[in-house]
Coordinates of C-alpha atoms and ligand atoms in Angstrom, one line a residue:
M75 CA 18.3 3.6 -39.1
R76 CA 16.9 0.1 -40.6
L77 CA 16.3 -2.4 -38.0
R78 CA 15.6 -6.0 -37.5
F79 CA 12.3 -6.7 -35.1
T80 CA 10.9 -10.2 -33.6
K81 CA 7.1 -9.4 -32.3
M82 CA 5.7 -11.2 -29.9
H83 CA 3.0 -11.2 -26.9
G84 CA 2.4 -12.8 -23.7
A85 CA -1.4 -13.3 -22.9
G86 CA -2.1 -10.8 -25.6
N87 CA 0.3 -8.3 -24.5
D88 CA 2.4 -7.3 -27.4
F89 CA 6.0 -7.1 -27.5
V90 CA 8.5 -5.9 -30.4
V91 CA 11.8 -7.3 -29.3
L92 CA 15.0 -5.9 -30.7
D93 CA 19.0 -7.6 -30.0
E94 CA 20.9 -5.5 -29.1
T95 CA 23.7 -8.4 -28.5
R96 CA 25.7 -7.0 -31.7
Q97 CA 25.4 -3.5 -31.9
R98 CA 23.8 -0.7 -29.6
Y99 CA 20.9 1.2 -32.1
G100 CA 20.8 4.5 -29.8
L101 CA 17.2 4.9 -30.1
T102 CA 15.6 8.2 -28.6
P103 CA 12.2 7.8 -26.6
A104 CA 10.3 9.1 -29.6
Q105 CA 12.1 6.9 -31.9
Y106 CA 10.9 4.0 -29.1
Q107 CA 7.3 5.8 -29.1
W108 CA 7.4 5.5 -33.0
L109 CA 7.7 1.8 -32.9
A110 CA 5.1 1.3 -30.6
D111 CA 2.8 3.4 -32.3
R112 CA 0.0 0.8 -34.0
H113 CA -0.5 3.5 -36.9
F114 CA 2.4 5.3 -37.7
G115 CA 5.1 2.3 -36.6
V116 CA 5.0 -0.9 -35.9
G117 CA 2.7 -1.7 -32.9
A118 CA 3.2 -2.7 -29.3
D119 CA 2.6 -2.4 -25.8
Q120 CA 6.6 -2.5 -24.7
I121 CA 10.0 -2.4 -26.7
L122 CA 11.9 -5.0 -25.4
T123 CA 15.7 -4.6 -26.3
V124 CA 18.2 -7.8 -25.4
R125 CA 21.4 -6.6 -24.1
P126 CA 25.1 -8.6 -23.3
A127 CA 25.1 -9.4 -19.8
P128 CA 26.3 -6.5 -17.0
T129 CA 27.6 -8.3 -14.8
P130 CA 29.0 -12.6 -14.8
D131 CA 26.3 -12.9 -12.3
V132 CA 23.6 -12.8 -14.9
D133 CA 23.1 -14.3 -18.9
F134 CA 21.7 -10.8 -20.3
E135 CA 20.6 -7.0 -19.6
Y136 CA 16.8 -7.1 -20.2
V137 CA 15.5 -3.5 -21.2
I138 CA 11.6 -2.5 -21.1
H139 CA 10.3 1.0 -22.7
N140 CA 6.9 1.4 -22.6
A141 CA 4.6 2.3 -25.7
D142 CA 5.0 6.1 -24.4
G143 CA 8.9 5.7 -24.9
G144 CA 9.9 6.3 -21.0
E145 CA 11.8 3.4 -20.0
V146 CA 10.5 1.4 -16.9
E147 CA 12.0 -1.0 -14.0
N148 CA 9.8 -4.4 -15.4
C149 CA 7.6 -6.1 -17.4
G150 CA 6.5 -9.7 -16.6
N151 CA 4.7 -11.1 -19.9
G152 CA 7.9 -9.4 -21.6
A153 CA 10.4 -11.6 -19.8
R154 CA 8.8 -14.6 -20.5
C155 CA 8.9 -13.7 -24.1
F156 CA 12.6 -12.5 -23.7
V157 CA 13.7 -15.8 -22.6
R158 CA 11.4 -17.5 -25.9
Y159 CA 13.5 -15.3 -28.0
V160 CA 17.2 -15.6 -27.1
H161 CA 16.9 -19.0 -27.1
D162 CA 15.0 -19.5 -30.2
A163 CA 17.3 -17.1 -31.7
G164 CA 20.0 -19.2 -30.7
L165 CA 22.0 -16.3 -28.2
T166 CA 21.6 -19.2 -25.2
H167 CA 20.8 -22.9 -25.0
K168 CA 20.4 -22.8 -21.5
R169 CA 16.5 -23.2 -20.4
R170 CA 17.0 -21.4 -16.9
V171 CA 18.1 -17.8 -18.0
R172 CA 19.0 -15.0 -15.7
V173 CA 18.8 -11.5 -16.8
A174 CA 19.0 -8.0 -14.7
T175 CA 16.8 -5.2 -15.0
R176 CA 16.3 -1.7 -13.4
A177 CA 14.3 -3.5 -10.8
G178 CA 16.7 -6.3 -10.1
V179 CA 17.6 -10.1 -11.4
L180 CA 15.3 -12.2 -12.6
T181 CA 15.3 -16.2 -13.1
L182 CA 13.5 -17.1 -16.3
E183 CA 12.8 -20.7 -17.1
L184 CA 10.9 -22.4 -20.2
R185 CA 9.1 -25.4 -19.7
D186 CA 8.6 -28.1 -21.6
D187 CA 5.5 -27.3 -21.7
G188 CA 6.3 -24.9 -23.8
R189 CA 5.0 -22.5 -21.1
V190 CA 7.8 -20.1 -19.1
T191 CA 8.4 -19.8 -15.4
V192 CA 9.7 -16.7 -14.5
D193 CA 10.9 -15.7 -10.6
M194 CA 10.2 -12.3 -10.5
G195 CA 11.3 -11.7 -6.8
A196 CA 9.9 -10.7 -3.8
P197 CA 7.2 -7.9 -3.9
V198 CA 7.8 -4.5 -1.9
F199 CA 5.1 -3.0 0.2
E200 CA 6.9 0.3 1.6
P201 CA 4.9 3.5 0.5
A202 CA 8.0 5.7 -0.4
A203 CA 9.4 2.6 -1.9
V204 CA 6.5 2.4 -4.7
P205 CA 6.6 5.4 -4.9
F206 CA 3.6 6.3 -3.4
D207 CA 2.6 9.4 -0.8
P208 CA 0.2 8.8 1.7
A209 CA 0.6 11.5 3.7
G210 CA -3.3 12.5 5.3
L211 CA -4.9 9.8 4.1
Q212 CA -6.3 6.8 6.7
P213 CA -5.3 3.3 5.9
E214 CA -8.4 1.0 6.2
P215 CA -6.8 -2.2 8.1
L216 CA -8.0 -5.6 6.0
G217 CA -6.3 -9.2 6.8
D218 CA -3.0 -8.6 7.9
W219 CA -2.3 -5.3 5.5
Q220 CA -4.5 -2.1 4.8
R221 CA -6.0 -0.1 1.9
W222 CA -5.9 3.4 1.1
P223 CA -9.0 5.7 0.0
L224 CA -7.6 7.3 -3.4
P225 CA -9.9 10.3 -3.6
L226 CA -10.6 10.9 -7.6
P227 CA -11.8 14.1 -9.1
G228 CA -15.5 13.5 -10.0
V229 CA -15.9 10.0 -8.1
A230 CA -18.2 10.3 -5.1
E231 CA -16.9 7.5 -3.0
A232 CA -12.9 7.4 -3.4
P233 CA -11.7 3.9 -4.4
R234 CA -9.7 1.9 -1.8
V235 CA -6.5 0.7 -3.6
A236 CA -3.8 -1.6 -2.3
V237 CA -0.2 -0.2 -3.0
L238 CA 2.7 -2.4 -3.9
S239 CA 5.8 -2.4 -6.4
M240 CA 7.0 -5.7 -8.4
G241 CA 9.8 -3.6 -9.5
N242 CA 7.2 -1.2 -11.2
P243 CA 4.5 0.8 -9.1
H244 CA 1.0 -1.1 -8.8
A245 CA -2.3 0.2 -7.3
V246 CA -4.9 -2.5 -7.0
L247 CA -8.5 -1.9 -6.5
R248 CA -11.5 -4.8 -6.2
V249 CA -14.5 -4.5 -8.2
D250 CA -17.5 -7.4 -7.8
D251 CA -17.1 -7.6 -12.1
V252 CA -14.2 -7.0 -14.5
E253 CA -16.2 -6.3 -17.4
A254 CA -18.3 -3.4 -15.7
A255 CA -15.4 -2.0 -13.9
P256 CA -14.6 1.6 -15.0
V257 CA -11.0 0.9 -16.3
A258 CA -11.8 3.5 -19.3
A259 CA -12.6 6.4 -16.8
W260 CA -10.7 5.7 -13.6
G261 CA -7.8 4.1 -14.9
P262 CA -5.8 7.3 -16.3
L263 CA -6.8 9.0 -13.2
I264 CA -5.1 6.7 -11.4
E265 CA -2.2 6.2 -13.0
R266 CA -1.3 10.1 -13.1
H267 CA -2.6 10.6 -9.5
A268 CA -0.6 13.0 -7.7
R269 CA -0.1 10.3 -4.9
F270 CA 2.5 8.4 -7.2
P271 CA 4.9 10.6 -8.5
R272 CA 6.1 8.2 -10.7
R273 CA 3.0 6.9 -11.9
V274 CA 1.3 3.8 -11.5
N275 CA -0.2 0.8 -13.2
A276 CA -3.7 0.5 -11.9
G277 CA -5.3 -2.9 -11.7
F278 CA -9.0 -3.9 -11.5
L279 CA -9.6 -7.5 -9.5
Q280 CA -12.0 -9.4 -9.6
V281 CA -12.1 -12.3 -6.6
V282 CA -14.0 -15.7 -8.3
D283 CA -12.8 -17.7 -5.4
R284 CA -9.7 -18.3 -3.4
G285 CA -7.8 -20.1 -6.2
H286 CA -9.6 -17.5 -9.2
A287 CA -9.0 -14.3 -10.3
R288 CA -10.1 -12.3 -12.8
L289 CA -8.2 -9.3 -13.9
R290 CA -8.3 -5.7 -16.0
V291 CA -5.2 -3.3 -16.2
H292 CA -4.4 0.2 -17.2
E293 CA -0.5 0.3 -17.6
R294 CA 1.6 3.3 -17.1
G295 CA 2.5 4.6 -20.4
A296 CA 1.0 2.0 -22.4
G297 CA -2.9 1.9 -21.4
E298 CA -5.3 -0.5 -21.1
T299 CA -3.7 -3.8 -22.4
L300 CA -4.7 -7.4 -22.3
A301 CA -2.8 -8.4 -19.9
C302 CA -0.3 -7.0 -17.6
G303 CA 2.4 -9.8 -15.8
T304 CA 3.6 -7.6 -13.1
G305 CA -0.1 -6.6 -12.4
A306 CA -1.0 -9.7 -12.1
C307 CA 1.3 -10.9 -9.4
A308 CA 0.6 -7.3 -7.7
A309 CA -3.1 -8.7 -7.6
V310 CA -2.4 -11.8 -6.5
V311 CA 0.0 -10.7 -3.8
A312 CA -2.4 -8.1 -2.6
G313 CA -5.3 -10.4 -2.7
I314 CA -3.1 -13.1 -0.6
R315 CA -2.3 -10.3 2.5
L316 CA -5.6 -8.6 2.4
G317 CA -7.6 -12.6 2.8
W318 CA -9.1 -13.1 -0.3
F319 CA -6.6 -15.7 -2.0
D320 CA -4.9 -18.9 -1.1
E321 CA -1.4 -18.8 -2.4
A322 CA -1.5 -20.1 -5.7
V323 CA -3.9 -18.2 -8.1
D324 CA -5.2 -19.3 -11.3
V325 CA -5.4 -15.3 -13.5
E326 CA -8.2 -15.2 -16.1
L327 CA -7.0 -11.7 -18.4
R328 CA -8.6 -10.2 -21.3
G329 CA -5.7 -11.6 -23.5
G330 CA -4.9 -15.1 -21.3
R331 CA -4.6 -16.6 -18.3
L332 CA -1.4 -16.6 -16.0
T333 CA -0.6 -18.8 -12.9
I334 CA 0.6 -16.8 -9.8
E335 CA 2.5 -18.5 -6.9
W336 CA 3.4 -16.5 -3.7
P337 CA 4.5 -18.8 -0.5
R338 CA 4.0 -16.0 2.1
G339 CA 3.4 -18.7 4.3
R340 CA 6.7 -20.6 4.2
D341 CA 8.7 -18.0 3.7
G342 CA 7.0 -14.8 4.6
L343 CA 6.9 -11.8 3.0
D344 CA 10.1 -12.1 1.3
A345 CA 9.0 -14.8 -0.1
P346 CA 9.7 -14.6 -4.2
V347 CA 6.2 -14.1 -6.5
R348 CA 6.4 -17.2 -9.5
M349 CA 4.7 -16.3 -12.3
T350 CA 3.8 -19.0 -15.3
G351 CA 2.3 -18.0 -18.5
P352 CA 2.8 -18.5 -22.6
A353 CA 5.1 -16.8 -24.8
E354 CA 4.7 -16.5 -28.6
P355 CA 6.4 -15.0 -31.5
V356 CA 4.5 -13.5 -34.4
F357 CA 6.6 -12.5 -37.2
T358 CA 10.0 -10.8 -37.9
G359 CA 10.6 -8.0 -39.9
E360 CA 12.7 -4.9 -40.6
V361 CA 12.0 -1.5 -40.5
E362 CA 13.2 1.8 -41.2
V363 CA 12.9 4.1 -37.9
P364 CA 13.3 8.0 -39.1
Q365 CA 15.7 9.5 -37.1
D366 CA 12.9 12.7 -35.9
P367 CA 9.8 10.5 -36.3
W368 CA 7.4 13.1 -34.9
A369 CA 8.9 16.0 -37.1
D370 CA 6.0 15.8 -39.8
S371 CA 3.4 16.0 -36.7
R372 CA 5.0 19.4 -35.3
Ligands
API117 N1 3.3 -0.3 -17.7 C1 4.5 -1.3 -17.1 C2 5.3 -1.9 -17.4 C3 5.1 -3.4 -18.1 C4 4.6 -3.9 -17.7 C5 3.9 -5.0 -17.7 N2 3.0 -5.0 -19.5 C6 3.6 -6.6 -17.5 O1 3.7 -7.8 -18.5 O2 4.4 -6.4 -16.4 C7 4.9 0.2 -16.2 O3 5.0 1.2 -16.7 O4 5.6 -0.1 -14.9

């Protein structure tokens, strides 16, 4: 099937954007995986799909697939690219757009300075809702929250993780230096840990001061990316609750900087998280997607 796409990135987290506002392509997980493949396909961390609004209270549906072909609930960097795309493609003239995702409704706003602010909704802390199974683990209280020891095979001292959802699941651990953090070794072990039945995104957080952080994320279904928007939100929310941050934090990731705000002091734990950052188109193209992409490799 021949289809047009737009390549974009948000702080180095890169995407293939598909426009299904006029027709559905009906792609299979294998075809999403092929599109994301950096050798056999176009190459991306996630595939973002624009669809017409499913209900009158939103402007579009926003669908996300990871590089492994699996559909997921949310993607923060992708949300910023989504509104840049629909605006540049003339699909809307609005600068503030509401989109329906599997995790709920996001409000995306194009700013005059070219960056995008997203209302990411409120974090979710109930372990079962993440989903996370804490059975038999003893939580370590910290600040007005807690961390969980997460035993990893071959790792003597279990890292302690903060567990929460931004619509998608996150486990955040604090490290002294992100550049020296065991992201390659521990990221996959955490991502596929038995305690996370739907797997999890693993964030490695360095606290620089109460308004600055550095972060690397091993993403579920994509591996380490240059930036993770929901991961930055999860890390800042965790850090605020654990007593490390004030309510606005600049997060340095390998691919760029995001600003995350969570006014929990004013609005409590249900306060929405606001994320601001870049959204850049790179190129548009056409590609012939094989019907059965991996037939020759079986
Ligand atoms: N890997 C994530 C989806 C993409 C999130 C990330 N790219 C972002 O910017 O939030 C998951 O499986 O939940």
